[in-house]
Short mmCIF file of C-alpha atoms in Angstrom, two decimals:
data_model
loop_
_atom_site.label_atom_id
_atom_site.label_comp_id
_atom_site.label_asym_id
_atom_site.label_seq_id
_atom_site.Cartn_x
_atom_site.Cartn_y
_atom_site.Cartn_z
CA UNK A 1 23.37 44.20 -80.21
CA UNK A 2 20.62 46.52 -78.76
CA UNK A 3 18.14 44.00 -78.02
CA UNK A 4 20.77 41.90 -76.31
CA UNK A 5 21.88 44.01 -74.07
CA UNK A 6 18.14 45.47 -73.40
CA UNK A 7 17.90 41.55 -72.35
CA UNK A 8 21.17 41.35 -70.23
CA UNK A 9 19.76 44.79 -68.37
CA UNK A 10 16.28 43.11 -67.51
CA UNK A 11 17.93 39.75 -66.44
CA UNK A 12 19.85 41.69 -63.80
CA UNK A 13 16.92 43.52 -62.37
CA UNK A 14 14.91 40.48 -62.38
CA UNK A 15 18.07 38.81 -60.49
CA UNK A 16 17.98 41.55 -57.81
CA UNK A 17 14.22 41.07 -56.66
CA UNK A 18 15.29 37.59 -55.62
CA UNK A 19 16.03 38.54 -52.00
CA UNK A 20 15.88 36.04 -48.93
CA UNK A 21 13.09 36.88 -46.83
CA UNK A 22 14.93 37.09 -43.10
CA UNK A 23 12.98 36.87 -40.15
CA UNK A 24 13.24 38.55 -36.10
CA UNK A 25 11.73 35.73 -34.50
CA UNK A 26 11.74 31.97 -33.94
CA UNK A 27 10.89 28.94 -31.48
CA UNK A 28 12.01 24.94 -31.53
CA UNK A 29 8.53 23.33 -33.37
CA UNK A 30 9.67 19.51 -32.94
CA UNK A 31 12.15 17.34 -31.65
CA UNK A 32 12.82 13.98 -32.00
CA UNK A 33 15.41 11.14 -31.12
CA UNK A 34 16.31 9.50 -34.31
CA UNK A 35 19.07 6.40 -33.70
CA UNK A 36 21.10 4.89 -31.12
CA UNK A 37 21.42 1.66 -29.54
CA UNK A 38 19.91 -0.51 -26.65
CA UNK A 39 21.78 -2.80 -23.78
CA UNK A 40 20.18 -6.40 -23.02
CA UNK A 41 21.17 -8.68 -20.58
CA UNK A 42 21.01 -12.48 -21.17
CA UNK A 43 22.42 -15.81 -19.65
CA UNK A 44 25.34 -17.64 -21.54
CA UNK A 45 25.23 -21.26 -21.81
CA UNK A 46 27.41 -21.50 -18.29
CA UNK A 47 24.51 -19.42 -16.34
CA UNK A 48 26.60 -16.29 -16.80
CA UNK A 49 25.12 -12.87 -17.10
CA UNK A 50 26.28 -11.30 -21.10
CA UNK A 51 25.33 -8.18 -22.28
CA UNK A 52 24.99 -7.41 -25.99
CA UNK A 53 23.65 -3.73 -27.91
CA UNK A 54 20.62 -3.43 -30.16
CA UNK A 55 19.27 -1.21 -32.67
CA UNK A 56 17.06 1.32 -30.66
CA UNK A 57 15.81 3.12 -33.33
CA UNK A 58 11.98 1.93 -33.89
CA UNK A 59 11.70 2.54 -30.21
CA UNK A 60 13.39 6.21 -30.22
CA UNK A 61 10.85 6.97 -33.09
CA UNK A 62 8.08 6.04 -31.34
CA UNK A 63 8.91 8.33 -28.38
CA UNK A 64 7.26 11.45 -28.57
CA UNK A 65 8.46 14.64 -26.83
CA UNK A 66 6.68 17.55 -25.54
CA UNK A 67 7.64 21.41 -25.48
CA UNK A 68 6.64 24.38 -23.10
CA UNK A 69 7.51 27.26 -24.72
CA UNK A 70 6.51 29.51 -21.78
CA UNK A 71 9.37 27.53 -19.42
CA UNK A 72 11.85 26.02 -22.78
CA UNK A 73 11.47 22.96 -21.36
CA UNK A 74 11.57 19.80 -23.87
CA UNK A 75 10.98 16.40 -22.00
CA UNK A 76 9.40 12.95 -23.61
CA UNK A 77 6.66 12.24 -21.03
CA UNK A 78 6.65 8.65 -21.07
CA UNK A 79 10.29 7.25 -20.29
CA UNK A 80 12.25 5.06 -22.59
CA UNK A 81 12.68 1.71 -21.46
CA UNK A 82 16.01 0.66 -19.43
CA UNK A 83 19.19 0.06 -21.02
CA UNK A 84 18.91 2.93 -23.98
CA UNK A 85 22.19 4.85 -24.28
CA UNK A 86 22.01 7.92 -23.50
CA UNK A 87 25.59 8.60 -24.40
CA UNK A 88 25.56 8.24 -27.88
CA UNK A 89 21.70 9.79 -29.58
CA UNK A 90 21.07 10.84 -32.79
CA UNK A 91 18.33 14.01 -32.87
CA UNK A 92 16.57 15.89 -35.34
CA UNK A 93 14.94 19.58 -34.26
CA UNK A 94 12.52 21.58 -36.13
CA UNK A 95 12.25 25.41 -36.14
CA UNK A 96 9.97 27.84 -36.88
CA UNK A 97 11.22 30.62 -39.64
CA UNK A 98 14.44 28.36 -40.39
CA UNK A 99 15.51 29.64 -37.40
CA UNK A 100 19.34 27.81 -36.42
CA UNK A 101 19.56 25.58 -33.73
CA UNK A 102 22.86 25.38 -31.83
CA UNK A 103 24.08 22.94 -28.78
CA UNK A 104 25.39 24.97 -26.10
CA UNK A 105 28.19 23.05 -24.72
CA UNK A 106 28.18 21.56 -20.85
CA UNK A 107 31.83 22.82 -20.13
CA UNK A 108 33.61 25.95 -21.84
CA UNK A 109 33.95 25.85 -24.90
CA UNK A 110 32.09 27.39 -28.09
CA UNK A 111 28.73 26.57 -29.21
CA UNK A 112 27.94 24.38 -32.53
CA UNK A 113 25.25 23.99 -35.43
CA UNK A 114 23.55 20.71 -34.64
CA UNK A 115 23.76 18.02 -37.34
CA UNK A 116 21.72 15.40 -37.69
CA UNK A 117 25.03 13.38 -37.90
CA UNK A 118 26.15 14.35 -34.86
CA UNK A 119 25.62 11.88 -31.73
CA UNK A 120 24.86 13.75 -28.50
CA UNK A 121 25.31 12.72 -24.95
CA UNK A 122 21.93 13.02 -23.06
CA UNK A 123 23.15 11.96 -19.72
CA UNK A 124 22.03 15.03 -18.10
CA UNK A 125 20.24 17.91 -19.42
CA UNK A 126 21.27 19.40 -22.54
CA UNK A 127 19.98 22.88 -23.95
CA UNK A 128 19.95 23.98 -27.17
CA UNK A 129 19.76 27.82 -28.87
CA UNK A 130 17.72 28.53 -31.97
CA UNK A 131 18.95 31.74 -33.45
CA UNK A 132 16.63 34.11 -35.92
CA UNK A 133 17.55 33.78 -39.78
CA UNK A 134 18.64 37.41 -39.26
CA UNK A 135 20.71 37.01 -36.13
CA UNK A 136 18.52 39.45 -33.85
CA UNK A 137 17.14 36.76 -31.65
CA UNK A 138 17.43 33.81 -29.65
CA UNK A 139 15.75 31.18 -27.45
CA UNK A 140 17.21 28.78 -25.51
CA UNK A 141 15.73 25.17 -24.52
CA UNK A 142 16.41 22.74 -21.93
CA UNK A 143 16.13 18.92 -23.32
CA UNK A 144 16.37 16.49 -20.83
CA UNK A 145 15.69 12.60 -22.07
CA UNK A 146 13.90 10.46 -19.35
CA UNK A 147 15.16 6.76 -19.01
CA UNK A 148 13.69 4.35 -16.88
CA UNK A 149 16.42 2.81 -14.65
CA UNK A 150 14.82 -0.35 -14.14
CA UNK A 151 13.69 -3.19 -16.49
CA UNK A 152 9.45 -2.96 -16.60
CA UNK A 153 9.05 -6.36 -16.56
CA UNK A 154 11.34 -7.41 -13.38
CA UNK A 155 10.02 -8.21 -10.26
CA UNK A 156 11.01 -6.10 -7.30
CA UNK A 157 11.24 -7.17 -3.37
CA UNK A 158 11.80 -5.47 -0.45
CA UNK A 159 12.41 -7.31 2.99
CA UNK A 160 9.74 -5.15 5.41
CA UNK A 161 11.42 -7.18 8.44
CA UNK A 162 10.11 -9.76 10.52
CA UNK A 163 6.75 -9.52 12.96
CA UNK A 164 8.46 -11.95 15.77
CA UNK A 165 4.71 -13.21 16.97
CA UNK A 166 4.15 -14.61 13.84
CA UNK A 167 7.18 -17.37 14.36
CA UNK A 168 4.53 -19.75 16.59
CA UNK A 169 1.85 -18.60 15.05
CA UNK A 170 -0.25 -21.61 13.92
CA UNK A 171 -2.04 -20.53 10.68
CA UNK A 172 -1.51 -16.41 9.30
CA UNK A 173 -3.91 -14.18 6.75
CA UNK A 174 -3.16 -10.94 5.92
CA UNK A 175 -5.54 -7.66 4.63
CA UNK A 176 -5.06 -4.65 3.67
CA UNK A 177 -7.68 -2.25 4.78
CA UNK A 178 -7.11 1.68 4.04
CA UNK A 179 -2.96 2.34 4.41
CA UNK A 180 -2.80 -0.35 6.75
CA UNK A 181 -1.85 -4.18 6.65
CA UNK A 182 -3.74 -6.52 8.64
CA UNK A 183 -2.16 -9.62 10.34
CA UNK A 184 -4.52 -12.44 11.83
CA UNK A 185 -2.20 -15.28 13.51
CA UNK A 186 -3.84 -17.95 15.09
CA UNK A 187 -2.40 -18.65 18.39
CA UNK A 188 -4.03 -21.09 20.83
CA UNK A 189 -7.95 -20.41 20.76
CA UNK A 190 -7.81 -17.18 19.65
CA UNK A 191 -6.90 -14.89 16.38
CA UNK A 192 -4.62 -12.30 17.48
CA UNK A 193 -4.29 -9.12 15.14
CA UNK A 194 -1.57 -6.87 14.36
CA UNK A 195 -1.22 -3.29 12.41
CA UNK A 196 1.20 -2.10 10.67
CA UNK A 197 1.44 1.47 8.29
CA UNK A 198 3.02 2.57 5.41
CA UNK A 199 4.23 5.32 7.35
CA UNK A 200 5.97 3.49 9.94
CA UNK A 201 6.67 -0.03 8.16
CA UNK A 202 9.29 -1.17 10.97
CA UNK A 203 6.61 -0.76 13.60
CA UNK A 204 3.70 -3.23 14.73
CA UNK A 205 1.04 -2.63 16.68
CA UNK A 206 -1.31 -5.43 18.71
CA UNK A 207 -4.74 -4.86 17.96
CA UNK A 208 -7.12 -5.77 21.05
CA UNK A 209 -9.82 -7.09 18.54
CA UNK A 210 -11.17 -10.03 20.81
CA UNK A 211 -11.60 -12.62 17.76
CA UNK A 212 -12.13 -16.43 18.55
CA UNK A 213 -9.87 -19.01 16.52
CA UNK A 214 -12.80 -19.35 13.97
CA UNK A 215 -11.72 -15.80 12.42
CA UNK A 216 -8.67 -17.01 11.02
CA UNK A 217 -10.78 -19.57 8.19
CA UNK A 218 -12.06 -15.93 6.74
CA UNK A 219 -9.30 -15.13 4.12
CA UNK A 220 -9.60 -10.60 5.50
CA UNK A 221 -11.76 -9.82 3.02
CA UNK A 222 -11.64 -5.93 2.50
CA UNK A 223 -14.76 -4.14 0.22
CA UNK A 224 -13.93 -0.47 0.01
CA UNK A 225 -12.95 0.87 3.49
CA UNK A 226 -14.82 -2.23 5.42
CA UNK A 227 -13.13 -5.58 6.17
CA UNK A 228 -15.37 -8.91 7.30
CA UNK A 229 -15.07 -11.70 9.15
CA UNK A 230 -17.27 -14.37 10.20
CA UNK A 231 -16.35 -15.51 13.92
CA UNK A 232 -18.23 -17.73 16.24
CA UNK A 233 -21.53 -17.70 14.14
CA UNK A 234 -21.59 -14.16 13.27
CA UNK A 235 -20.70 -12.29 10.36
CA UNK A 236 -19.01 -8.76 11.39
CA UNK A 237 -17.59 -5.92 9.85
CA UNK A 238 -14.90 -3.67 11.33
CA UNK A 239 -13.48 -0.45 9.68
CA UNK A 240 -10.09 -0.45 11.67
CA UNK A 241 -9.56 -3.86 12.17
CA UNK A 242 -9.71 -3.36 16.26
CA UNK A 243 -13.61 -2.85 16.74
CA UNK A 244 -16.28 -5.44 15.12
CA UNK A 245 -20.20 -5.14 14.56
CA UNK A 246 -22.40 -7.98 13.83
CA UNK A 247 -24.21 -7.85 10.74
CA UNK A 248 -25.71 -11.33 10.63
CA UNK A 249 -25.87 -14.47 13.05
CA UNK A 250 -28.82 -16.21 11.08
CA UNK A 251 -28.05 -19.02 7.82
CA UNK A 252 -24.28 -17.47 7.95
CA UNK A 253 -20.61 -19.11 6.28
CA UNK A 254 -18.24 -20.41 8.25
CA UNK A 255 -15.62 -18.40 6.45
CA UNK A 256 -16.05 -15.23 4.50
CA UNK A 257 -13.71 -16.44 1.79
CA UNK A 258 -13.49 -13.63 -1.59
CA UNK A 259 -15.64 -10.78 -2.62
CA UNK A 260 -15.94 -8.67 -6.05
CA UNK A 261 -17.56 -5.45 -6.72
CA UNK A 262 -20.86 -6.26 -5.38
CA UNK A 263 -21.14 -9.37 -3.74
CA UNK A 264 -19.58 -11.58 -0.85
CA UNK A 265 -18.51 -15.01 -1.32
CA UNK A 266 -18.79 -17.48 2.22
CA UNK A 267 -17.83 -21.12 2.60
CA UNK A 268 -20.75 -23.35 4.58
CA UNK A 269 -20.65 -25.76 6.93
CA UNK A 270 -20.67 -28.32 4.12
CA UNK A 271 -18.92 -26.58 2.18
CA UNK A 272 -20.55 -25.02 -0.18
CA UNK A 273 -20.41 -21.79 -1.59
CA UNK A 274 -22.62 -19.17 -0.09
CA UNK A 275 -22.76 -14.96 -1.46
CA UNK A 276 -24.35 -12.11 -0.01
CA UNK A 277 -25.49 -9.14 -2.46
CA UNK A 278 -26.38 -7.06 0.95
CA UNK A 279 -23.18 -6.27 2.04
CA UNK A 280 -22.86 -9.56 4.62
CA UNK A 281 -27.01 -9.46 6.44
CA UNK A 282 -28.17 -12.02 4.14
CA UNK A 283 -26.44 -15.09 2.81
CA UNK A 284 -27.81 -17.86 0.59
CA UNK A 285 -26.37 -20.87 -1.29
CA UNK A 286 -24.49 -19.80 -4.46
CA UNK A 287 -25.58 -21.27 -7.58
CA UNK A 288 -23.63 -23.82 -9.58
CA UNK A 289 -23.93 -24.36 -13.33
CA UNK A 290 -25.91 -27.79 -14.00
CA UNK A 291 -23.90 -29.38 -17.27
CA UNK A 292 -25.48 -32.04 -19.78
CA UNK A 293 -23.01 -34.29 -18.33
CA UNK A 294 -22.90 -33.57 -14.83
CA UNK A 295 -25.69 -33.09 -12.00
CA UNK A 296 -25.74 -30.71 -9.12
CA UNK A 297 -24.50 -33.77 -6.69
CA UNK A 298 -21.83 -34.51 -9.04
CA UNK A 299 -20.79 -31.36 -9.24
CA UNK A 300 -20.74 -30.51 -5.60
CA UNK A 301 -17.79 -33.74 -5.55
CA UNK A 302 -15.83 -31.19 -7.54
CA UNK A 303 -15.83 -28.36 -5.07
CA UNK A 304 -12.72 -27.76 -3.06
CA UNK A 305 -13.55 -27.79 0.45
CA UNK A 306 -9.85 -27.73 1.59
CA UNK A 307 -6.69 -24.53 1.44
CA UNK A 308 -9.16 -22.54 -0.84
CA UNK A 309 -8.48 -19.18 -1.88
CA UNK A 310 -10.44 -16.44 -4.01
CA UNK A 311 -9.64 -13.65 -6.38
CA UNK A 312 -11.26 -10.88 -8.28
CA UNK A 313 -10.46 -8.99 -11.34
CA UNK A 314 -12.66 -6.34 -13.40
CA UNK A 315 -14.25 -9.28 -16.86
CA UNK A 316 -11.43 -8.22 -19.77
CA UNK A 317 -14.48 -8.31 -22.73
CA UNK A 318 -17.49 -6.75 -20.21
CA UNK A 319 -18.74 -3.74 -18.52
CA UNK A 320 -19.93 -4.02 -15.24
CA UNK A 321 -18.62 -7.37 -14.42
CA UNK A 322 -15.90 -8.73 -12.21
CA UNK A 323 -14.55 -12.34 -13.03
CA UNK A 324 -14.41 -14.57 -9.92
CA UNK A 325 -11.86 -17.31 -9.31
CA UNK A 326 -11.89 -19.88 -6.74
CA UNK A 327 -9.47 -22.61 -6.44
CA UNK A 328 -8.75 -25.33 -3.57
CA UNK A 329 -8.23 -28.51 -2.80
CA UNK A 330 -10.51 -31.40 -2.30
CA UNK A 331 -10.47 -33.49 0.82
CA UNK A 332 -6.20 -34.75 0.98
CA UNK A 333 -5.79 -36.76 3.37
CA UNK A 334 -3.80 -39.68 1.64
CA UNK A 335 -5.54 -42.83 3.07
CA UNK A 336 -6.93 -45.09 0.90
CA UNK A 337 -10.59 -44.69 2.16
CA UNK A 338 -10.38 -41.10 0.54
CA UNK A 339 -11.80 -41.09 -3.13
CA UNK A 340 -9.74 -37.87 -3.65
CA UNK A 341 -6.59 -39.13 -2.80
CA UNK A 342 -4.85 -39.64 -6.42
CA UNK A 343 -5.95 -36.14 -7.25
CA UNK A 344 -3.15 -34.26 -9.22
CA UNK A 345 -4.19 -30.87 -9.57
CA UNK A 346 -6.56 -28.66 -7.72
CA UNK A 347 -10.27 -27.63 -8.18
CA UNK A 348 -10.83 -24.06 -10.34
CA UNK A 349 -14.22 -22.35 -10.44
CA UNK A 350 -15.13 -19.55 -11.89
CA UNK A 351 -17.74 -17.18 -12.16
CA UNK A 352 -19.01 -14.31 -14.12
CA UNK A 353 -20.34 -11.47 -11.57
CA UNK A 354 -22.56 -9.32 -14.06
CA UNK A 355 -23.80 -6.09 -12.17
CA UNK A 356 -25.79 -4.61 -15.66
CA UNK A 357 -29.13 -3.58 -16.43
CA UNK A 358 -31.19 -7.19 -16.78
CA UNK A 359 -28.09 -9.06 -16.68
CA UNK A 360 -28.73 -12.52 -14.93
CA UNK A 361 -27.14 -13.79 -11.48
CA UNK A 362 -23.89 -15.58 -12.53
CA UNK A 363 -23.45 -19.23 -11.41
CA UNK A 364 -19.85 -21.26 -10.75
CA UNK A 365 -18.43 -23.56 -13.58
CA UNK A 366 -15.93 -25.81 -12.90
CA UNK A 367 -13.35 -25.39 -14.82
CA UNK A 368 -11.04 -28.52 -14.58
CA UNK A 369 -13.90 -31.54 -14.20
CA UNK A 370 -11.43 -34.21 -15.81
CA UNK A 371 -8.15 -34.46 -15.52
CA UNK A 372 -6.94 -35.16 -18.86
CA UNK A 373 -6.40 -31.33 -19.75
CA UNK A 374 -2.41 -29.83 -20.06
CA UNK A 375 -1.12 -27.24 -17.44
CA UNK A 376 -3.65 -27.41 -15.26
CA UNK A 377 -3.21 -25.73 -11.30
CA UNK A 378 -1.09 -28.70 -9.14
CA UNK A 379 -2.46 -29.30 -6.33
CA UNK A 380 -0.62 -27.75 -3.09
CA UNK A 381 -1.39 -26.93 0.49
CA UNK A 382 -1.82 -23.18 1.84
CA UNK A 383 -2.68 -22.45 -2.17
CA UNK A 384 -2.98 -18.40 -2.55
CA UNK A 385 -4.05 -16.87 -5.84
CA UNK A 386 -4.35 -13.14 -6.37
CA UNK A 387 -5.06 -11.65 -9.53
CA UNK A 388 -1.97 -8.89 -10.71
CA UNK A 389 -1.53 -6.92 -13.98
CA UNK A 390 -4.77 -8.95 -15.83
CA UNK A 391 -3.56 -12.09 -14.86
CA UNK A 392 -3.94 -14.74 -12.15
CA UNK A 393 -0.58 -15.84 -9.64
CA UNK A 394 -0.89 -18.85 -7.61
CA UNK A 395 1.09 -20.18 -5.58
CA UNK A 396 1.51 -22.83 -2.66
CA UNK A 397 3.23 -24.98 0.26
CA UNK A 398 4.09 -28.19 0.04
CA UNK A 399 2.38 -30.61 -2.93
CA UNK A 400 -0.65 -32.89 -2.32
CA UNK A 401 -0.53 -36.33 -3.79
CA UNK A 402 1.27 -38.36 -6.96
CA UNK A 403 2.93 -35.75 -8.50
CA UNK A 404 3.18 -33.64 -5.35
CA UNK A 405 5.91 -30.37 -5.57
CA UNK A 406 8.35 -28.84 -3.31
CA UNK A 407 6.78 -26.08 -1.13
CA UNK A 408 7.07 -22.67 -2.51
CA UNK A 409 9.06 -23.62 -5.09
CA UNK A 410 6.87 -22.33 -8.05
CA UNK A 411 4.76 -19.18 -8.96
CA UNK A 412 2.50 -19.62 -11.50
CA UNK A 413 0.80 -18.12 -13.72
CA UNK A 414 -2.64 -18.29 -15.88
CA UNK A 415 -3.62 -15.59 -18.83
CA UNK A 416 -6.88 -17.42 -19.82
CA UNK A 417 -8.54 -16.53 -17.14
CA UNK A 418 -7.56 -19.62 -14.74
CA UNK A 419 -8.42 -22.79 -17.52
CA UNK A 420 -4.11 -23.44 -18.17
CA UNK A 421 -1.13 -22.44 -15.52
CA UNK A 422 2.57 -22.55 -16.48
CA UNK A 423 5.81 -20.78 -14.40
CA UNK A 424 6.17 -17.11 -14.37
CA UNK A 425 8.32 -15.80 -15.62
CA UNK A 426 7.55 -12.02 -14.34
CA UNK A 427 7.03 -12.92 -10.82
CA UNK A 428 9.30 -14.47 -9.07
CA UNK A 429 10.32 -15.00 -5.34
CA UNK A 430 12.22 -12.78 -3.41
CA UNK A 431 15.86 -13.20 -3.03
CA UNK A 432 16.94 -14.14 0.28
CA UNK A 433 13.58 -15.31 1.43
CA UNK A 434 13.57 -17.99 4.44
CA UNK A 435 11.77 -21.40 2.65
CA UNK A 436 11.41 -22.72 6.35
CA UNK A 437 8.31 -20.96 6.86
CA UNK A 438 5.10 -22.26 7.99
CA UNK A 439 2.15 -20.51 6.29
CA UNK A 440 2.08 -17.77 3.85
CA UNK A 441 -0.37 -15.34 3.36
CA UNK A 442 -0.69 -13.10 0.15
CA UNK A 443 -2.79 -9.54 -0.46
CA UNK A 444 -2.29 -6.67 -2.84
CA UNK A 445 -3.01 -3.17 -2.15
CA UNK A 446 -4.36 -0.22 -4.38
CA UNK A 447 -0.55 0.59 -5.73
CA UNK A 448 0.10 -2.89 -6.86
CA UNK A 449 2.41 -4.14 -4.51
CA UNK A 450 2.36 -7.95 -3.55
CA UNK A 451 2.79 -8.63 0.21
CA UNK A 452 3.92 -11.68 1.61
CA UNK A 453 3.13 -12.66 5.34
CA UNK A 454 4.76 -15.31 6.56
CA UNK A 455 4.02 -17.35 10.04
CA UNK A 456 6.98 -19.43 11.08
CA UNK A 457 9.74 -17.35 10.02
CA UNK A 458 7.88 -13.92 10.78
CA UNK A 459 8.94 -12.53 7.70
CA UNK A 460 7.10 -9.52 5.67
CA UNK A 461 7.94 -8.76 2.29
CA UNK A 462 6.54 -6.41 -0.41
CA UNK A 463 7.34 -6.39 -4.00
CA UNK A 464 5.75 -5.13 -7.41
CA UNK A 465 6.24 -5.23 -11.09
CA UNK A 466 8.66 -2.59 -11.81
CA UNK A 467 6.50 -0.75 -14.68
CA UNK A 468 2.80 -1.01 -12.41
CA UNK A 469 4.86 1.45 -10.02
CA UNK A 470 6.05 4.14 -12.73
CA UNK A 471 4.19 7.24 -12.94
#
């Protein structure tokens, strides 16, 4: 009996040492969303907008959230995508000590523990208080969930009004040269030019710029803060668009037609292509690829020499290179004495403009020599191509020869680098736009929007990929 209850008296002492540790301070270590549901939109089989919910859960987890301790201020950094509800969230908060975390309530009303279980509304800003395990202290944090309100992917236009000049104007390019857009209309025997700011987008202003009808074959080709144009056998620069210098008069293009990082591409009086590696003084013939199959007079048949456009974007797999595009139309007029007449899709060149250390001048490759290849570029008068979020856009007027489309009823689209086109399906036109126009001119400024000039109709609109605009 002694040596039990010896044993009973050290079991209780032993039992009293086990004491919680309690602790004066604590802080919110993590939070996280952990389930709730996504809206889509699709069409029915009648055409009709329908709405159904997903699971939202591998994109909630994926969505990390920062904390300032200094402010309480818990945000997530990069938004979720449209169409999460915010109503209905599941969260899970860490705390440092095991402190308790409590959601304070947006009306009257007392505050609760919060569960895991327990689906929050994060319409507006919610704040939660972590209490000490011993009930001394307290912090309180402001959670606010960020949502985007728009779908990334969508297309978005705005109508900028209508430049009434434009409405007779002949032919129309457009440039975008420091916060202002350019607009060269060809009336008569002259290029007139018009200004207009991001400040005041409603307002044009006439540029006295003294141009000859020659300017308008240049496409407003902008390098940094200088634009160029090649006018009545010169090539100038201007760096408002009002006041011109001559650079060269010697061996120049006829048109000043693309540029990338380093060079300047030119059209010739027979067409061919021409670049200038000094900034516009001195141009020379641009070198086309020779093929086993093909010689240099062969190849020049495959040049477009007719509604030719050029675009730039930074080479996907190198440094220090820009990948050129060039696309056009050879000759179409539809008589039978023209060999080009049965053409179905337009010419595509490329080139690969390598600026590094030893790297060799780059030469055009025709990209489309035979017709026999799927999805190639149809062929289509006033063609523009632009190159937008690491692909290239084209689109056109009116379609050129047997299998000839309406005008300006397609955008498309090319992500291997200009060999295959299809129908985008991320840009799209704007709604409401007038069809009747006569001439369309496309640029893109430095925060991705897309402008569209129009001559005819006068119309200006600017749009941009929803997510290419979010901060």
């Amino acid at each position: 009996m002694m040596i039990w209850v010896v044993g009973a008296l050290v079991s209780c002492v032993n039992n009293d040492d086990e004491e919680a540790t309690l602790y004066d301070d604590t802080a919110i270590t993590a939070f996280s969303l952990t389930s709730g549901t996504q809206y889509k939109h699709t069409l029915s089989s009648k055409g009709e907008d329908s709405v159904y919910t997903v699971s939202a859960n591998t994109i909630l987890a994926n969505c990390v959230f920062s904390i300032d301790h200094y402010t309480g201020e818990i945000t997530n950094k990069d938004s979720l995508p449209a169409g999460i509800d915010a109503s209905k969230l599941l969260c899970s908060v860490s705390t440092y000590h095991n402190g308790v975390p409590y959601l304070v309530p947006t009306e009257a009303g007392p505050e609760v523990v919060l569960q895991t279980t327990d689906t929050i509304s994060f319409l507006s800003e919610r704040q939660i208080r972590v209490v000490s395990t011993n009930g001394q202290n307290s912090r309180t944090y402001t959670v606010k969930v960020n949502i985007h309100k728009e779908e990334g992917d969508e297309f978005t236009w705005r109508r900028m009004g209508v430049l009434e000049p434009l409405k007779d104007a002949e032919l129309v390019e457009s440039a975008l040269l420091g916060d202002r857009l350019l607009v060269f209309a060809l009336k008569g025997n002259s290029t007139e030019v018009y200004a207009m700011t991001a400040e005041t987008p409603d307002t044009w202003t006439q540029l006295q710029a003294g141009l000859t009808a020659q300017a308008i074959s240049s496409k407003g080709v902008v390098r940094g803060d200088t634009l160029f144009v090649a006018d009545a056998g010169k090539v100038m620069y201007s760096l408002d668009g009002e006041h011109y210098e001559t650079l060269a008069t010697t061996d120049v293009p006829v048109a000043i037609l693309g540029k990338s990082t380093c060079e300047l591409y030119g059209q010739s009086a027979e067409g061919l292509p021409m670049v200038s590696t000094d900034g516009g003084r001195t141009w020379t013939a641009d070198a086309i690829a020779v093929t086993d199959s093909n010689n240099e007079e062969q190849l020049k048949a495959l040049l477009p020499t007719h509604d030719m456009d050029f675009t730039c974007i930074p080479h996907p797999a190198l440094d220090s290179a820009d990948y050129v595009l060039m696309a056009g139309n050879r000759n179409p007029d539809m008589s039978d004495t023209n060999p080009y007449k049965d053409d179905c899709y337009g010419k595509v060149w490329r080139k690969v403009a390598d600026y590094g250390i030893n790297a060799r001048p780059g030469q055009w490759v025709c990209m489309n020599e035979t017709e026999e290849r799927p999805r190639q570029l149809p062929r289509m008068d006033n063609l523009q191509i632009f190159g937008y979020d690491d692909t290239f856009l084209a689109l056109g007027g009116e379609g050129i020869g047997p299998e000839a489309q309406p005008a300006y009823s397609t955008i498309y689209e090319s992500r291997d680098g200009g060999l295959t086109w299809k129908e985008s399906s991320r840009c799209t036109w704007p709604d409401g736009m007038d069809k009747g126009l006569r001439m369309l001119s496309v640029s893109v400024d430095s925060y991705n929007n897309v402008w569209f000039v129009c001559s005819g109709t006068g119309e200006v609109w600017k749009g941009r990929l929803n997510r290419l605009g979010w901060n």
